[in-house]
Coordinates of N, CA and C and ligand atoms in Angstrom, one line a residue:
M1 N 25.0 16.2 -20.2 CA 24.4 16.7 -19.0 C 25.7 17.1 -18.1
Y2 N 26.8 17.2 -18.3 CA 27.9 17.6 -17.4 C 28.4 19.1 -18.2
T3 N 29.0 19.8 -17.4 CA 29.6 21.3 -17.8 C 31.0 20.8 -18.4
E4 N 31.6 21.7 -19.3 CA 32.9 21.6 -19.8 C 34.0 21.5 -18.8
K5 N 33.8 22.3 -17.7 CA 34.8 22.4 -16.7 C 34.8 21.1 -16.0
L6 N 33.7 20.3 -15.6 CA 33.6 19.1 -15.3 C 34.2 18.0 -16.0
M7 N 33.8 18.1 -17.3 CA 34.4 17.0 -18.3 C 36.2 17.3 -18.3
Q8 N 36.6 18.5 -18.3 CA 38.1 18.6 -18.2 C 38.5 18.1 -17.0
L9 N 38.0 18.2 -16.1 CA 38.7 17.7 -14.6 C 38.5 16.1 -14.6
F10 N 37.4 15.6 -15.3 CA 37.4 14.2 -15.4 C 38.4 13.7 -16.2
M11 N 38.8 14.3 -17.4 CA 39.8 13.8 -18.3 C 41.1 14.1 -17.8
N12 N 41.3 15.2 -17.0 CA 42.6 15.5 -16.6 C 42.5 16.1 -15.0
P13 N 42.1 15.0 -14.1 CA 42.0 15.4 -12.8 C 43.3 15.8 -12.0
K14 N 43.1 16.7 -11.1 CA 44.5 17.2 -10.3 C 44.5 16.6 -9.0
N15 N 45.8 16.5 -8.5 CA 45.9 15.9 -7.1 C 45.4 14.2 -7.0
V16 N 45.6 13.6 -8.0 CA 45.5 12.1 -8.0 C 46.5 11.4 -7.4
G17 N 46.3 10.5 -6.4 CA 47.2 9.8 -5.8 C 47.1 9.7 -4.2
R18 N 48.2 9.3 -3.9 CA 48.0 9.0 -2.3 C 49.2 9.8 -1.7
I19 N 49.1 10.1 -0.4 CA 50.3 10.6 0.3 C 50.6 9.6 1.3
E20 N 51.8 9.0 1.2 CA 52.1 7.9 2.1 C 52.2 8.2 3.5
D21 N 52.7 9.4 4.0 CA 52.8 9.8 5.3 C 51.8 10.8 5.6
A22 N 50.6 10.7 5.0 CA 49.5 11.5 5.2 C 49.2 11.8 6.9
D23 N 48.7 12.8 7.2 CA 48.4 13.3 8.5 C 47.0 13.0 8.7
G24 N 46.2 12.9 7.9 CA 44.8 12.5 8.0 C 44.3 11.8 6.6
I25 N 43.4 10.7 6.8 CA 42.9 9.9 5.7 C 41.4 9.9 6.1
G26 N 40.6 10.1 4.9 CA 39.4 10.0 4.9 C 38.7 9.2 3.9
E27 N 37.9 8.2 4.3 CA 37.5 7.2 3.1 C 35.9 7.3 3.3
V28 N 35.3 7.7 2.2 CA 33.8 7.7 2.4 C 33.2 6.9 1.0
G29 N 32.0 6.6 1.3 CA 31.3 5.8 0.1 C 29.8 6.0 0.0
N30 N 29.2 5.8 -1.1 CA 27.8 5.9 -1.1 C 27.3 4.6 -1.5
P31 N 26.6 4.0 -0.5 CA 26.0 2.5 -0.6 C 25.4 2.4 -1.8
V32 N 24.5 3.5 -2.3 CA 23.5 3.2 -3.2 C 24.3 3.0 -4.5
C33 N 25.3 4.0 -4.7 CA 25.9 3.8 -6.3 C 27.2 3.0 -6.2
G34 N 27.6 2.9 -4.9 CA 28.9 2.1 -4.9 C 30.2 2.8 -5.1
D35 N 30.2 4.2 -5.3 CA 31.3 4.9 -5.3 C 32.1 5.1 -4.2
V36 N 33.3 5.1 -4.3 CA 34.2 5.3 -3.1 C 35.3 6.3 -3.2
M37 N 35.5 7.5 -2.4 CA 36.3 8.2 -2.4 C 37.5 8.3 -1.3
K38 N 38.8 8.5 -1.4 CA 39.5 8.5 -0.3 C 40.4 9.7 -0.6
I39 N 40.5 10.4 0.5 CA 41.2 11.8 0.6 C 42.4 11.6 1.4
Y40 N 43.6 12.0 1.2 CA 44.8 12.1 2.0 C 45.2 13.7 2.2
L41 N 45.5 14.0 3.5 CA 45.6 15.2 3.9 C 47.2 15.3 4.5
K42 N 48.0 16.2 4.0 CA 49.2 16.6 4.7 C 49.0 17.9 5.4
I43 N 49.2 17.9 6.6 CA 49.0 19.2 7.4 C 50.2 19.8 8.2
E44 N 50.4 21.0 8.1 CA 51.4 21.5 9.1 C 50.9 22.8 9.6
D45 N 50.9 22.8 11.0 CA 50.4 24.0 11.8 C 48.9 24.2 11.4
D46 N 48.2 23.1 11.4 CA 46.6 23.1 11.0 C 46.4 23.9 9.6
R47 N 47.4 23.8 8.9 CA 47.1 24.2 7.4 C 47.3 23.1 6.5
I48 N 46.4 22.9 5.5 CA 46.5 21.7 4.7 C 47.7 22.2 3.5
V49 N 48.7 21.5 3.6 CA 49.8 21.8 2.6 C 49.8 20.9 1.4
D50 N 49.1 19.8 1.7 CA 49.1 19.1 0.4 C 47.8 18.0 0.5
V51 N 47.3 17.7 -0.5 CA 46.0 16.9 -0.5 C 45.9 16.2 -1.9
K52 N 45.7 14.8 -1.7 CA 45.5 14.0 -2.8 C 44.2 13.2 -2.6
F53 N 43.8 12.5 -3.8 CA 42.6 11.5 -3.7 C 42.7 10.3 -4.5
E54 N 42.0 9.3 -4.1 CA 42.0 8.3 -4.9 C 40.3 8.0 -4.9
T55 N 39.8 7.9 -6.2 CA 38.3 7.8 -6.4 C 37.9 6.8 -7.2
F56 N 37.1 5.8 -6.8 CA 36.5 4.9 -7.7 C 35.0 5.3 -7.8
G57 N 34.7 5.8 -9.0 CA 33.4 6.3 -9.2 C 33.1 6.7 -10.5
C58 N 32.0 7.6 -10.7 CA 31.4 8.1 -11.9 C 32.3 9.4 -12.2
A59 N 32.0 10.2 -13.4 CA 32.6 11.2 -13.8 C 32.6 12.3 -12.9
A60 N 31.3 12.4 -12.3 CA 31.2 13.7 -11.3 C 31.9 13.3 -10.0
A61 N 32.0 12.1 -9.7 CA 32.8 11.8 -8.4 C 34.3 12.1 -8.6
I62 N 34.8 12.0 -9.7 CA 36.3 12.2 -10.1 C 36.3 13.8 -10.1
A63 N 35.5 14.4 -10.9 CA 35.6 15.7 -11.1 C 35.4 16.5 -9.5
T64 N 34.6 16.1 -8.8 CA 34.2 16.7 -7.7 C 35.4 16.5 -6.6
S65 N 36.2 15.3 -6.7 CA 37.2 15.0 -6.0 C 38.3 15.9 -6.3
S66 N 38.5 16.1 -7.7 CA 39.6 17.0 -7.9 C 39.3 18.4 -7.5
M67 N 38.2 18.8 -7.7 CA 37.8 20.2 -7.3 C 37.9 20.6 -5.8
V68 N 37.4 19.5 -5.1 CA 37.5 19.9 -3.6 C 39.0 19.8 -3.3
T69 N 39.8 19.0 -3.8 CA 41.2 19.2 -3.1 C 41.8 20.4 -3.7
E70 N 41.5 21.0 -5.0 CA 41.9 22.3 -5.2 C 41.4 23.5 -4.2
L71 N 40.3 23.1 -3.9 CA 39.5 24.3 -3.0 C 40.1 24.3 -1.8
V72 N 40.5 23.2 -1.1 CA 41.0 23.2 0.3 C 42.6 23.2 0.4
K73 N 43.3 23.1 -0.7 CA 44.8 23.1 -0.7 C 45.1 24.4 -0.2
G74 N 46.2 24.6 1.0 CA 46.5 25.9 1.4 C 45.7 26.7 2.6
K75 N 44.5 26.0 2.6 CA 43.4 26.4 3.6 C 44.0 25.8 4.9
T76 N 43.4 26.5 6.1 CA 43.5 26.0 7.3 C 42.4 24.9 7.6
I77 N 42.5 24.0 8.3 CA 41.5 22.9 8.6 C 40.1 23.7 9.0
E78 N 40.0 24.7 9.6 CA 38.8 25.3 9.9 C 38.2 25.9 8.6
E79 N 39.0 26.4 7.9 CA 38.6 26.9 6.4 C 37.9 25.8 5.6
A80 N 38.9 24.7 5.6 CA 38.6 23.5 4.9 C 37.1 22.9 5.0
L81 N 36.9 23.2 6.5 CA 35.6 22.3 6.9 C 34.4 23.1 6.5
K82 N 34.6 24.4 6.1 CA 33.6 25.1 5.6 C 33.2 25.1 4.2
V83 N 34.2 24.4 3.5 CA 33.9 24.1 1.9 C 32.8 23.2 1.9
S84 N 31.6 23.5 1.3 CA 30.5 22.7 1.2 C 30.4 22.0 -0.3
N85 N 29.4 21.1 -0.4 CA 29.4 20.3 -1.7 C 28.6 21.4 -2.6
K86 N 27.9 22.4 -2.1 CA 27.5 23.6 -2.8 C 28.6 24.3 -3.5
D87 N 29.7 24.4 -3.0 CA 30.9 25.4 -3.3 C 31.4 24.5 -4.4
V88 N 31.8 23.1 -4.3 CA 32.2 22.3 -5.1 C 31.6 22.3 -6.5
A89 N 30.1 22.1 -6.3 CA 29.2 22.0 -7.5 C 29.4 23.3 -8.3
E90 N 29.3 24.5 -7.5 CA 29.5 25.9 -8.2 C 30.5 25.9 -8.9
A91 N 31.8 25.6 -8.4 CA 33.0 25.8 -8.9 C 33.2 25.0 -10.2
L92 N 32.2 24.0 -10.2 CA 32.3 23.1 -11.6 C 31.2 23.7 -12.5
G93 N 30.6 24.6 -12.3 CA 29.6 25.2 -13.1 C 28.3 24.6 -13.2
G94 N 28.1 23.8 -11.8 CA 26.8 23.1 -11.7 C 26.9 21.6 -11.9
L95 N 25.9 21.0 -11.3 CA 25.9 19.6 -11.4 C 24.4 19.3 -11.8
P96 N 24.1 18.1 -12.5 CA 22.8 17.6 -12.7 C 22.2 17.1 -11.5
P97 N 20.8 17.3 -11.2 CA 20.3 17.0 -9.9 C 20.7 15.5 -9.6
Q98 N 20.8 14.7 -10.3 CA 21.1 13.3 -10.0 C 22.6 13.0 -9.5
K99 N 23.3 14.0 -9.6 CA 24.8 13.9 -9.5 C 25.3 14.9 -8.2
V100 N 24.2 15.3 -7.7 CA 24.6 16.3 -6.5 C 25.1 15.5 -5.3
H101 N 24.8 14.3 -5.1 CA 25.3 13.5 -4.1 C 26.6 13.1 -4.3
C102 N 27.1 13.2 -5.6 CA 28.7 12.9 -5.7 C 29.5 14.0 -5.1
S103 N 29.0 15.3 -5.2 CA 29.7 16.6 -4.6 C 29.7 16.3 -3.1
L104 N 28.5 15.7 -2.6 CA 28.4 15.5 -1.0 C 29.5 14.5 -0.5
L105 N 29.8 13.6 -1.4 CA 31.0 12.7 -1.1 C 32.2 13.4 -0.9
A106 N 32.5 14.4 -1.9 CA 33.7 15.3 -1.7 C 33.7 16.0 -0.5
E107 N 32.7 16.6 -0.2 CA 32.7 17.3 1.2 C 32.9 16.3 2.2
E108 N 32.3 15.3 2.3 CA 32.5 14.2 3.4 C 33.9 13.8 3.5
G109 N 34.4 13.6 2.3 CA 35.9 13.0 2.2 C 36.8 14.0 3.0
I110 N 36.7 15.3 2.8 CA 37.6 16.3 3.4 C 37.2 16.2 4.9
K111 N 36.1 16.3 5.4 CA 35.7 16.3 6.6 C 36.1 15.0 7.3
A112 N 36.1 13.8 6.7 CA 36.4 12.6 7.3 C 38.0 12.5 7.4
A113 N 38.7 13.1 6.6 CA 40.2 13.2 6.5 C 40.6 13.9 7.7
V114 N 39.9 15.3 8.0 CA 40.0 16.1 9.0 C 39.9 15.6 10.4
D115 N 38.7 14.9 10.4 CA 38.3 14.2 11.7 C 39.5 13.2 12.1
D116 N 40.0 12.2 10.9 CA 41.1 11.4 11.3 C 42.5 12.2 11.8
Y117 N 42.6 13.2 11.3 CA 43.7 14.1 11.7 C 43.5 14.5 13.1
L118 N 42.4 14.9 13.5 CA 42.1 15.6 14.7 C 42.1 14.3 15.9
A119 N 41.5 13.2 15.4 CA 41.5 12.0 16.2 C 43.0 11.6 16.5
K120 N 44.0 11.6 15.4 CA 45.3 11.2 15.7 C 45.9 12.3 16.7
K121 N 45.5 13.3 16.7 CA 46.1 14.4 17.6 C 45.5 14.3 18.9
G122 N 44.5 13.4 19.0 CA 43.9 13.3 20.3 C 42.9 14.4 20.5
N123 N 42.5 15.1 19.5 CA 41.6 16.2 19.6 C 40.1 15.8 19.1
T124 N 39.3 15.7 19.8 CA 37.8 15.4 19.5 C 36.8 16.6 19.4
K125 N 37.5 17.7 19.2 CA 36.5 18.8 19.3 C 35.5 18.9 18.3
R126 N 35.8 18.2 16.9 CA 34.8 18.0 16.0 C 34.2 16.6 16.1
E127 N 32.8 16.6 16.3 CA 32.4 15.2 16.4 C 32.0 14.7 15.0
A128 N 32.3 13.5 14.9 CA 32.0 12.9 13.5 C 30.5 13.0 13.1
S129 N 29.7 12.8 14.1 CA 28.3 13.0 13.8 C 27.9 14.4 13.1
E130 N 28.8 15.3 13.0 CA 28.4 16.6 12.3 C 28.5 16.4 10.9
T131 N 29.1 15.3 10.3 CA 29.1 15.0 9.1 C 27.8 14.6 8.5
K132 N 27.5 15.2 7.3 CA 26.2 15.1 6.9 C 26.1 13.7 6.3
Q133 N 24.8 13.1 6.3 CA 24.8 11.7 5.7 C 24.6 11.7 4.3
C134 N 25.3 10.8 3.6 CA 25.3 10.7 2.3 C 24.6 9.4 1.7
A135 N 23.3 9.3 1.8 CA 22.6 8.0 1.7 C 21.9 8.0 0.4
K136 N 21.8 9.2 -0.3 CA 20.9 9.1 -1.4 C 21.6 9.1 -2.8
A137 N 21.1 8.3 -3.6 CA 21.9 8.4 -4.9 C 21.2 9.4 -5.9
Ligands
LIG201 FE1 27.5 8.1 -6.9 FE2 28.6 9.7 -8.5 S1 29.2 9.4 -6.5 S2 27.1 8.3 -9.1

């Protein structure tokens, strides 16, 4: 049910780990499946210069975490906020319908980490409530 690209990233995910002196950390989870994703961002001049993740979850959660880190690396935070779960799913060659929520977790993880970065800077221009809710399994 998974594409070859997804399986490759699940077996050999990129950007796994943590950034000790991260500028923004986002932790999101899905209460239904219990999967948890943590994203670490290193940001310089509002550009993501490094990004890592730790994910406890299914194959799609691991692969979407890996893909979203690749998609946002090198982008400005504004550009990174535009990366949607659809972009992540498309970059993986598609997801089975019951696994779409895994890509939503990836989108939300980046947004939560950016929110954390902005909050630390004392900048609240992006409201956390803009984040989509991920409540469906
Ligand atoms: Fe819930 Fe994949 S993130 S099953």
